[in-house]
Coordinates of C-alpha atoms and ligand atoms in Angstrom, one line a residue:
M1 CA 133.4 -16.3 94.6
D2 CA 130.8 -16.8 91.9
M3 CA 129.6 -14.1 89.6
K4 CA 126.6 -13.1 91.7
V5 CA 128.2 -12.7 95.2
K6 CA 131.2 -10.4 93.2
L7 CA 128.4 -8.3 92.0
V8 CA 126.8 -7.6 95.2
V9 CA 130.2 -7.1 96.8
W10 CA 130.8 -4.7 94.1
F11 CA 127.2 -3.1 94.8
L12 CA 127.9 -2.8 98.5
F13 CA 131.3 -1.3 97.8
M14 CA 129.9 1.2 95.7
L15 CA 127.2 2.1 98.3
T16 CA 129.8 2.5 101.0
A17 CA 132.9 3.7 99.2
P18 CA 133.2 7.5 100.1
G19 CA 133.8 10.2 97.2
L20 CA 136.8 10.6 98.9
G21 CA 138.1 7.0 97.9
S22 CA 137.5 7.5 94.4
A23 CA 139.2 11.1 94.6
A24 CA 142.0 9.2 95.9
R25 CA 142.1 6.4 93.3
R26 CA 142.1 9.2 90.6
R27 CA 144.8 11.0 92.4
N28 CA 146.7 7.6 92.3
L29 CA 146.3 7.2 88.8
E30 CA 147.6 10.4 87.5
V31 CA 150.6 10.2 90.0
K32 CA 151.5 6.7 88.2
R33 CA 150.7 8.6 84.6
H34 CA 152.8 11.4 85.4
L35 CA 155.8 9.3 86.8
S36 CA 155.9 7.3 83.5
R37 CA 155.9 10.7 81.5
L38 CA 159.1 11.8 83.6
N39 CA 160.9 8.4 84.1
K40 CA 161.7 7.2 80.5
P41 CA 162.9 3.5 80.0
S42 CA 166.6 3.3 81.1
I43 CA 169.2 1.1 79.9
K44 CA 171.1 1.2 82.9
S45 CA 170.5 2.4 86.5
I46 CA 172.8 3.6 89.3
K47 CA 171.9 3.5 93.1
S48 CA 173.8 6.9 94.3
P49 CA 174.8 6.7 98.3
D50 CA 172.3 9.2 99.3
G51 CA 169.2 7.3 97.9
D52 CA 168.8 8.6 94.4
I53 CA 168.5 6.4 91.8
I54 CA 170.2 7.4 88.4
D55 CA 168.7 6.3 85.3
C56 CA 170.7 6.4 82.0
I57 CA 168.6 7.0 79.3
R58 CA 168.9 7.5 75.7
I59 CA 169.8 11.1 74.8
S60 CA 166.7 10.8 72.1
H61 CA 164.2 9.4 74.8
Q62 CA 164.8 12.4 77.3
P63 CA 161.5 14.3 78.4
A64 CA 162.3 17.3 76.3
F65 CA 161.4 15.4 72.9
D66 CA 157.6 15.4 74.4
H67 CA 157.6 18.8 73.5
P68 CA 155.5 19.1 70.4
H69 CA 157.9 21.6 68.9
L70 CA 160.9 19.3 69.2
K71 CA 159.2 16.3 67.7
N72 CA 161.8 16.7 64.5
H73 CA 164.3 18.2 66.2
T74 CA 168.0 17.6 65.5
I75 CA 170.1 17.4 68.7
Q76 CA 173.1 19.6 68.4
M77 CA 175.8 17.7 70.0
M78 CA 178.2 20.8 70.3
P79 CA 177.6 24.5 70.6
S80 CA 178.6 26.5 67.4
Y81 CA 180.4 28.8 69.8
H82 CA 182.1 28.9 73.3
P83 CA 182.8 32.5 74.9
E84 CA 186.5 32.7 76.1
G85 CA 186.8 33.8 80.1
L86 CA 189.4 36.0 81.7
Y87 CA 190.0 33.6 84.2
R88 CA 191.0 30.0 85.1
D89 CA 188.2 28.2 86.5
G90 CA 189.5 26.7 90.0
K91 CA 187.9 23.8 91.4
R92 CA 188.9 23.8 94.9
V93 CA 190.4 26.6 96.9
G94 CA 192.9 26.7 99.9
K95 CA 194.1 23.5 101.6
K96 CA 194.6 19.7 101.1
E97 CA 193.0 17.2 99.1
S98 CA 193.4 17.6 95.1
G99 CA 190.5 16.6 92.6
G100 CA 187.5 18.2 91.4
I101 CA 184.2 18.7 92.6
T102 CA 181.5 16.0 91.1
Q103 CA 178.3 14.3 91.8
L104 CA 177.8 11.6 94.8
W105 CA 176.1 9.1 92.5
H106 CA 179.4 8.9 90.3
K107 CA 180.8 6.6 93.4
N108 CA 178.6 4.1 92.2
G109 CA 179.0 4.2 88.5
R110 CA 178.6 6.0 85.4
C111 CA 176.4 6.5 82.3
P112 CA 177.3 4.9 78.7
Q113 CA 178.0 7.1 75.9
G114 CA 174.7 8.1 74.0
T115 CA 172.8 8.3 77.0
I116 CA 171.9 10.9 79.9
P117 CA 171.8 10.3 83.6
V118 CA 168.4 11.3 85.1
R119 CA 167.5 11.6 88.7
R120 CA 164.1 9.3 88.9
T121 CA 161.2 10.9 90.3
R122 CA 159.4 8.9 93.0
E123 CA 156.2 8.6 94.3
D124 CA 157.0 10.3 97.3
D125 CA 158.5 13.2 95.4
L126 CA 155.1 13.8 93.6
L127 CA 153.4 13.3 96.6
R128 CA 154.9 16.1 98.6
A129 CA 154.1 18.7 95.8
S130 CA 150.8 20.7 96.8
S131 CA 149.7 19.3 93.2
I132 CA 150.9 17.2 90.3
Q133 CA 150.7 20.2 88.2
S134 CA 152.8 22.2 90.5
F135 CA 155.5 19.5 90.9
G136 CA 158.9 20.7 89.8
K137 CA 157.6 24.3 89.3
K138 CA 158.6 27.1 91.4
K139 CA 155.9 29.3 93.0
H140 CA 154.6 32.8 91.4
K141 CA 156.5 35.9 91.7
T142 CA 159.9 34.7 93.7
I143 CA 162.3 36.5 91.3
P144 CA 164.1 39.5 93.2
K145 CA 163.4 42.7 91.6
P146 CA 166.1 45.1 92.7
P147 CA 165.5 48.9 92.4
S148 CA 166.3 49.7 88.7
Y149 CA 167.2 52.9 87.2
A150 CA 163.7 53.5 85.8
A151 CA 161.5 52.5 88.8
P152 CA 163.7 53.2 92.0
Q153 CA 161.6 51.6 94.4
P154 CA 162.6 47.7 94.8
D155 CA 159.1 45.8 94.5
L156 CA 159.1 44.4 97.8
I157 CA 155.5 43.7 97.9
N158 CA 155.1 40.7 96.0
Q159 CA 158.0 38.4 97.3
N160 CA 155.9 36.1 98.8
G161 CA 158.3 35.5 101.9
H162 CA 161.3 35.2 99.4
Q163 CA 164.5 37.1 100.6
H164 CA 167.6 37.4 98.5
A165 CA 171.0 39.0 98.6
I166 CA 172.0 39.6 94.9
A167 CA 174.3 41.2 92.8
Y168 CA 173.0 42.6 89.4
V169 CA 173.6 44.2 86.4
E170 CA 170.9 46.0 83.8
G171 CA 170.7 48.4 81.1
D172 CA 172.8 46.5 78.5
Q173 CA 172.2 43.5 76.2
Y174 CA 173.8 40.1 77.7
Y175 CA 174.4 37.1 76.0
G176 CA 175.6 34.7 78.7
A177 CA 176.7 35.0 82.4
K178 CA 179.3 33.5 84.3
A179 CA 180.2 32.6 88.1
T180 CA 182.1 30.3 90.4
I181 CA 179.9 29.5 93.2
N182 CA 180.9 28.3 96.7
V183 CA 179.1 25.3 97.9
W184 CA 177.5 24.6 101.2
D185 CA 174.8 22.9 103.0
P186 CA 172.8 25.4 104.6
K187 CA 170.2 24.6 107.3
I188 CA 166.7 24.6 106.2
Q189 CA 164.1 25.3 109.2
Q190 CA 160.9 24.1 107.4
T191 CA 160.4 21.5 104.7
N192 CA 158.5 24.1 102.7
E193 CA 161.5 26.4 102.7
F194 CA 164.7 26.1 100.7
S195 CA 168.1 27.8 100.2
L196 CA 170.0 28.4 97.1
S197 CA 172.8 30.1 95.5
Q198 CA 172.5 30.8 91.6
L199 CA 172.8 33.1 88.7
W200 CA 169.7 34.5 86.8
L201 CA 169.5 35.4 83.2
L202 CA 166.3 37.4 83.0
G203 CA 164.2 39.1 79.9
G204 CA 161.1 41.1 79.8
S205 CA 159.6 43.0 82.3
F206 CA 158.9 41.9 85.8
A207 CA 155.2 41.3 84.8
S208 CA 153.4 38.1 83.7
D209 CA 156.0 37.9 80.8
L210 CA 159.0 37.6 82.6
N211 CA 161.7 35.1 80.6
S212 CA 164.3 33.6 83.1
I213 CA 167.2 31.1 82.9
E214 CA 168.6 29.8 86.3
A215 CA 171.2 27.5 87.2
G216 CA 173.2 27.0 90.8
W217 CA 172.7 24.8 93.7
Q218 CA 169.8 24.5 96.2
V219 CA 168.6 22.4 99.2
S220 CA 164.9 21.9 98.7
P221 CA 163.5 19.4 101.7
D222 CA 160.1 19.7 99.3
L223 CA 161.6 19.1 95.9
Y224 CA 163.9 16.1 96.6
G225 CA 162.7 14.8 99.8
D226 CA 166.2 15.7 101.6
N227 CA 168.7 18.1 103.0
N228 CA 171.2 17.4 100.3
T229 CA 173.0 20.2 97.9
R230 CA 171.9 19.6 94.4
L231 CA 172.9 21.2 91.2
F232 CA 169.9 22.7 89.4
T233 CA 168.7 24.7 86.4
Y234 CA 165.4 26.3 86.1
W235 CA 163.4 28.2 83.2
T236 CA 160.2 29.9 82.6
S237 CA 158.9 32.2 79.6
D238 CA 155.9 33.7 81.3
A239 CA 157.0 34.5 85.1
Y240 CA 156.7 31.1 86.7
Q241 CA 153.1 30.5 85.7
A242 CA 152.3 27.9 82.8
T243 CA 155.9 27.3 81.4
G244 CA 159.0 26.1 82.9
C245 CA 160.5 23.7 85.6
Y246 CA 163.6 22.8 87.4
N247 CA 166.1 20.3 85.8
L248 CA 164.3 18.0 83.4
L249 CA 161.1 17.8 85.2
C250 CA 159.1 19.2 81.9
S251 CA 159.9 19.5 78.5
G252 CA 162.5 22.1 77.6
F253 CA 166.0 21.8 78.3
I254 CA 167.8 19.5 75.9
Q255 CA 171.0 17.4 77.6
I256 CA 173.7 15.9 75.8
N257 CA 176.1 15.2 78.5
N258 CA 176.4 11.8 79.9
Q259 CA 178.4 12.7 83.3
I260 CA 176.3 15.3 85.3
A261 CA 172.6 14.5 86.4
M262 CA 170.2 17.8 87.0
G263 CA 169.1 17.5 90.6
A264 CA 171.8 15.2 91.8
S265 CA 173.7 15.9 95.1
I266 CA 177.1 17.7 94.9
Y267 CA 180.2 16.4 96.5
P268 CA 181.9 17.5 98.4
L269 CA 180.7 20.4 100.0
S270 CA 182.5 23.4 101.9
S271 CA 183.1 23.5 105.5
Y272 CA 183.4 26.3 108.1
R273 CA 187.3 27.3 108.4
S274 CA 188.3 24.4 106.3
S275 CA 188.1 23.2 102.6
Q276 CA 186.3 25.3 100.2
Y277 CA 184.6 24.0 97.1
D278 CA 183.2 26.0 94.4
I279 CA 181.4 25.3 91.3
S280 CA 181.6 27.3 87.8
I281 CA 178.6 28.0 86.0
L282 CA 178.5 29.3 82.4
V283 CA 175.5 30.2 80.7
W284 CA 175.6 31.6 76.8
K285 CA 173.7 32.1 73.9
D286 CA 175.0 30.4 70.6
P287 CA 174.7 33.3 68.4
K288 CA 174.6 31.0 65.3
E289 CA 171.4 28.7 66.6
G290 CA 170.0 31.0 69.2
N291 CA 170.1 28.3 71.8
W292 CA 171.1 29.2 75.4
W293 CA 173.8 26.4 76.4
M294 CA 175.1 25.7 79.9
Q295 CA 178.3 24.5 81.1
F296 CA 179.4 23.3 84.6
G297 CA 183.0 23.3 85.8
N298 CA 185.5 23.4 83.0
D299 CA 184.7 20.1 81.7
Y300 CA 181.0 19.5 81.2
V301 CA 179.0 21.2 78.5
L302 CA 175.5 20.0 79.5
G303 CA 173.0 21.0 77.0
Y304 CA 170.9 23.9 75.8
W305 CA 167.7 25.3 76.0
P306 CA 165.9 25.9 72.5
A307 CA 165.7 29.6 71.6
F308 CA 161.8 29.2 71.0
L309 CA 161.0 28.1 74.5
F310 CA 161.4 32.0 74.9
S311 CA 160.1 35.4 73.7
Y312 CA 162.6 38.0 75.1
L313 CA 165.4 35.6 75.9
S314 CA 165.3 34.7 72.1
D315 CA 167.4 37.7 71.3
S316 CA 169.3 39.0 74.7
A317 CA 169.0 38.8 78.4
S318 CA 168.5 42.6 79.9
M319 CA 169.6 41.6 83.2
I320 CA 171.7 39.2 85.4
E321 CA 171.7 38.5 88.9
W322 CA 174.0 36.4 90.9
G323 CA 173.4 35.5 94.5
G324 CA 171.1 33.5 97.2
E325 CA 167.5 33.1 97.6
V326 CA 165.4 31.9 100.9
V327 CA 162.0 31.4 101.5
N328 CA 161.0 32.8 104.8
S329 CA 157.7 31.1 105.7
E330 CA 157.5 33.0 109.4
S331 CA 155.9 29.5 110.5
D332 CA 156.4 30.2 114.1
G333 CA 155.5 33.8 114.0
Q334 CA 159.1 34.9 113.6
H335 CA 161.6 35.0 111.0
T336 CA 162.8 31.8 110.0
T337 CA 166.2 30.3 110.9
T338 CA 166.7 28.8 107.5
Q339 CA 170.6 29.7 106.2
M340 CA 171.8 31.1 103.4
G341 CA 175.2 30.6 101.9
S342 CA 177.2 29.0 104.6
G343 CA 174.9 30.8 107.2
H344 CA 177.7 33.3 108.2
F345 CA 177.6 37.0 107.2
P346 CA 180.1 38.5 105.0
E347 CA 181.9 40.1 107.0
E348 CA 183.7 36.9 108.1
G349 CA 185.3 36.5 104.7
F350 CA 186.9 33.4 103.3
G351 CA 186.5 29.8 104.8
K352 CA 183.4 31.0 106.9
S353 CA 180.9 33.1 104.5
S354 CA 179.8 31.6 101.3
Y355 CA 181.3 33.6 98.0
V356 CA 180.7 34.0 94.5
R357 CA 183.7 34.9 92.4
N358 CA 185.0 35.8 89.1
I359 CA 181.3 37.1 88.0
Q360 CA 181.2 37.9 84.3
V361 CA 178.9 38.6 81.4
V362 CA 179.2 37.7 77.9
D363 CA 178.8 40.7 75.7
E364 CA 177.3 41.6 72.3
S365 CA 180.6 40.5 70.4
N366 CA 180.1 37.1 72.7
N367 CA 183.2 37.6 75.0
L368 CA 183.2 37.3 78.5
R369 CA 184.1 40.5 80.2
A370 CA 184.1 41.9 83.8
P371 CA 180.3 43.6 84.5
K372 CA 179.9 47.5 84.5
N373 CA 178.1 49.1 87.2
I374 CA 177.2 46.1 89.6
G375 CA 174.5 46.8 92.1
T376 CA 173.4 44.9 95.1
F377 CA 170.4 44.1 96.8
T378 CA 168.7 42.7 99.9
E379 CA 165.4 42.7 101.5
Q380 CA 166.7 42.9 105.3
S381 CA 170.5 43.2 105.5
S382 CA 170.3 42.0 109.3
C383 CA 169.0 38.5 108.2
Y384 CA 171.0 38.0 104.8
D385 CA 173.4 40.4 103.5
I386 CA 176.0 41.0 100.8
Q387 CA 179.3 42.5 100.0
L388 CA 181.1 43.3 97.0
G389 CA 184.8 43.2 96.1
R390 CA 187.2 43.2 93.3
N391 CA 191.0 41.7 93.1
G392 CA 193.5 40.5 90.7
E393 CA 192.4 36.6 91.1
W394 CA 188.5 36.6 91.9
G395 CA 187.7 39.6 89.7
D396 CA 184.3 41.0 90.9
H397 CA 183.3 38.6 93.4
F398 CA 181.1 38.8 96.7
Y399 CA 180.3 37.6 99.9
Y400 CA 176.6 37.1 100.5
G401 CA 174.3 35.0 103.1
G402 CA 173.5 35.0 106.7
P403 CA 171.9 32.9 109.4
G404 CA 168.3 34.3 109.1
R405 CA 166.7 34.8 112.7
N406 CA 169.2 36.6 114.9
S407 CA 169.1 39.5 117.8
N408 CA 168.8 41.6 114.8
C409 CA 166.5 40.0 112.6
Q410 CA 163.5 38.5 114.6
Ligands
NAG1 C1 157.7 16.6 61.3 O1 158.2 16.4 60.3 C2 157.1 15.5 59.7 C3 157.7 15.0 58.5 O2 158.3 15.7 57.5 C4 155.9 16.6 59.3 O3 154.9 16.2 58.6 C5 155.5 17.3 60.8 O4 154.5 18.1 60.5 C6 156.8 18.1 61.5 N1 156.1 18.0 62.8 C7 156.7 19.2 63.1 C8 156.0 19.7 64.4 O5 157.2 20.1 62.6
NAG2 C1 166.6 18.2 107.2 O1 167.2 19.2 108.5 C2 166.1 19.6 109.2 C3 166.7 20.5 110.5 O2 167.7 21.3 109.6 C4 165.9 18.1 110.3 O3 164.7 18.4 110.8 C5 165.2 17.3 109.0 O4 165.1 15.7 109.7 C6 166.2 16.9 107.9 N1 165.7 16.0 106.9 C7 165.8 14.9 106.3 C8 165.1 14.1 105.3 O5 167.4 14.4 106.6

């Protein structure tokens, strides 16, 4: 084309191109930019059997260091303190095959020393989000607020269709929490719903200043594009408004471990009346540096949230919760059929209902101990329920979950 023809074509294009076209182009550019912020240059990439790409990126290149407060940060390669527990961490309970729980991508390779494994974010992942800004963030007010001693009425109004079955403690200063969580693959009715099992460390009020650190497993089609059960973390210092995100999807958590990828699939999973698998999660505050550390299983100290990210949690947590959460979007005017835990009620017990066992808190002298005065909370026990128990081997534990919609839950 000569220059003149090009100009005419350009002019015609500008005349006819609808505003939508340029908005789409702008969005496209935004998506590309955001992807390059999230996906740092890798020195090795591993294709997981579930379709994920795991990029091994240099520790010092991880997303945390985009944070202006972390520009000169010296990475802590070890916590200065590790609380000791009351129980041995089991990895598999009951029956057959040995070998611990791990992540599916390990079947196809490992990341070298000096790097961390990061689940690659794809264009599709971003396009499923309602906006690029909201990608990787929880929607407002999804925290379960159980009835407290101070305000004995549960706050059920602002739950946005989220339902919980949780155990909790409050009224003390907590410097960490631990639990061993049974791992399942609950069915999700709608892609905009999710089902998760986790622990929460909370500080501040349940207003706009809530600080939260969360970790566990989740099935979230919107976030990951499939129904796989994945390891996740979350943090916020302002009740899910401007700060925080899942996994490494924003600057905050500093990962040091080269074996476990946040947001990657967990393997193997428990099945009904058959083998049961669980994961241990410990989150604790380093008394010297003030950072909040996370450990997965016996062997993997994953990294830490620097103390400066938080306000209340820069001192201690005022409440700990353990349990399940689902989104009930009532898309067909009825209660969702999205399952919590195994999809079976607590009454069914071991091998059928999902459990959380050996729940412990870290006290002011930095020891793990059994929590005092455990409360339970669920919005609708006919949909998802919880049952506490205590014995020698499992310490304080509970069964929780349910099928969602059933003849008693419509
Ligand atoms: C980082 O260190 C440099 C040089 O010491 C200093 O000029 C800069 O202000 C520091 N930045 C932060 C965020 O502390
Ligand atoms: C996820 O599960 C739902 C049913 O629970 C199914 O309709 C959907 O196709 C699944 N999605 C993927 C990506 O496998």
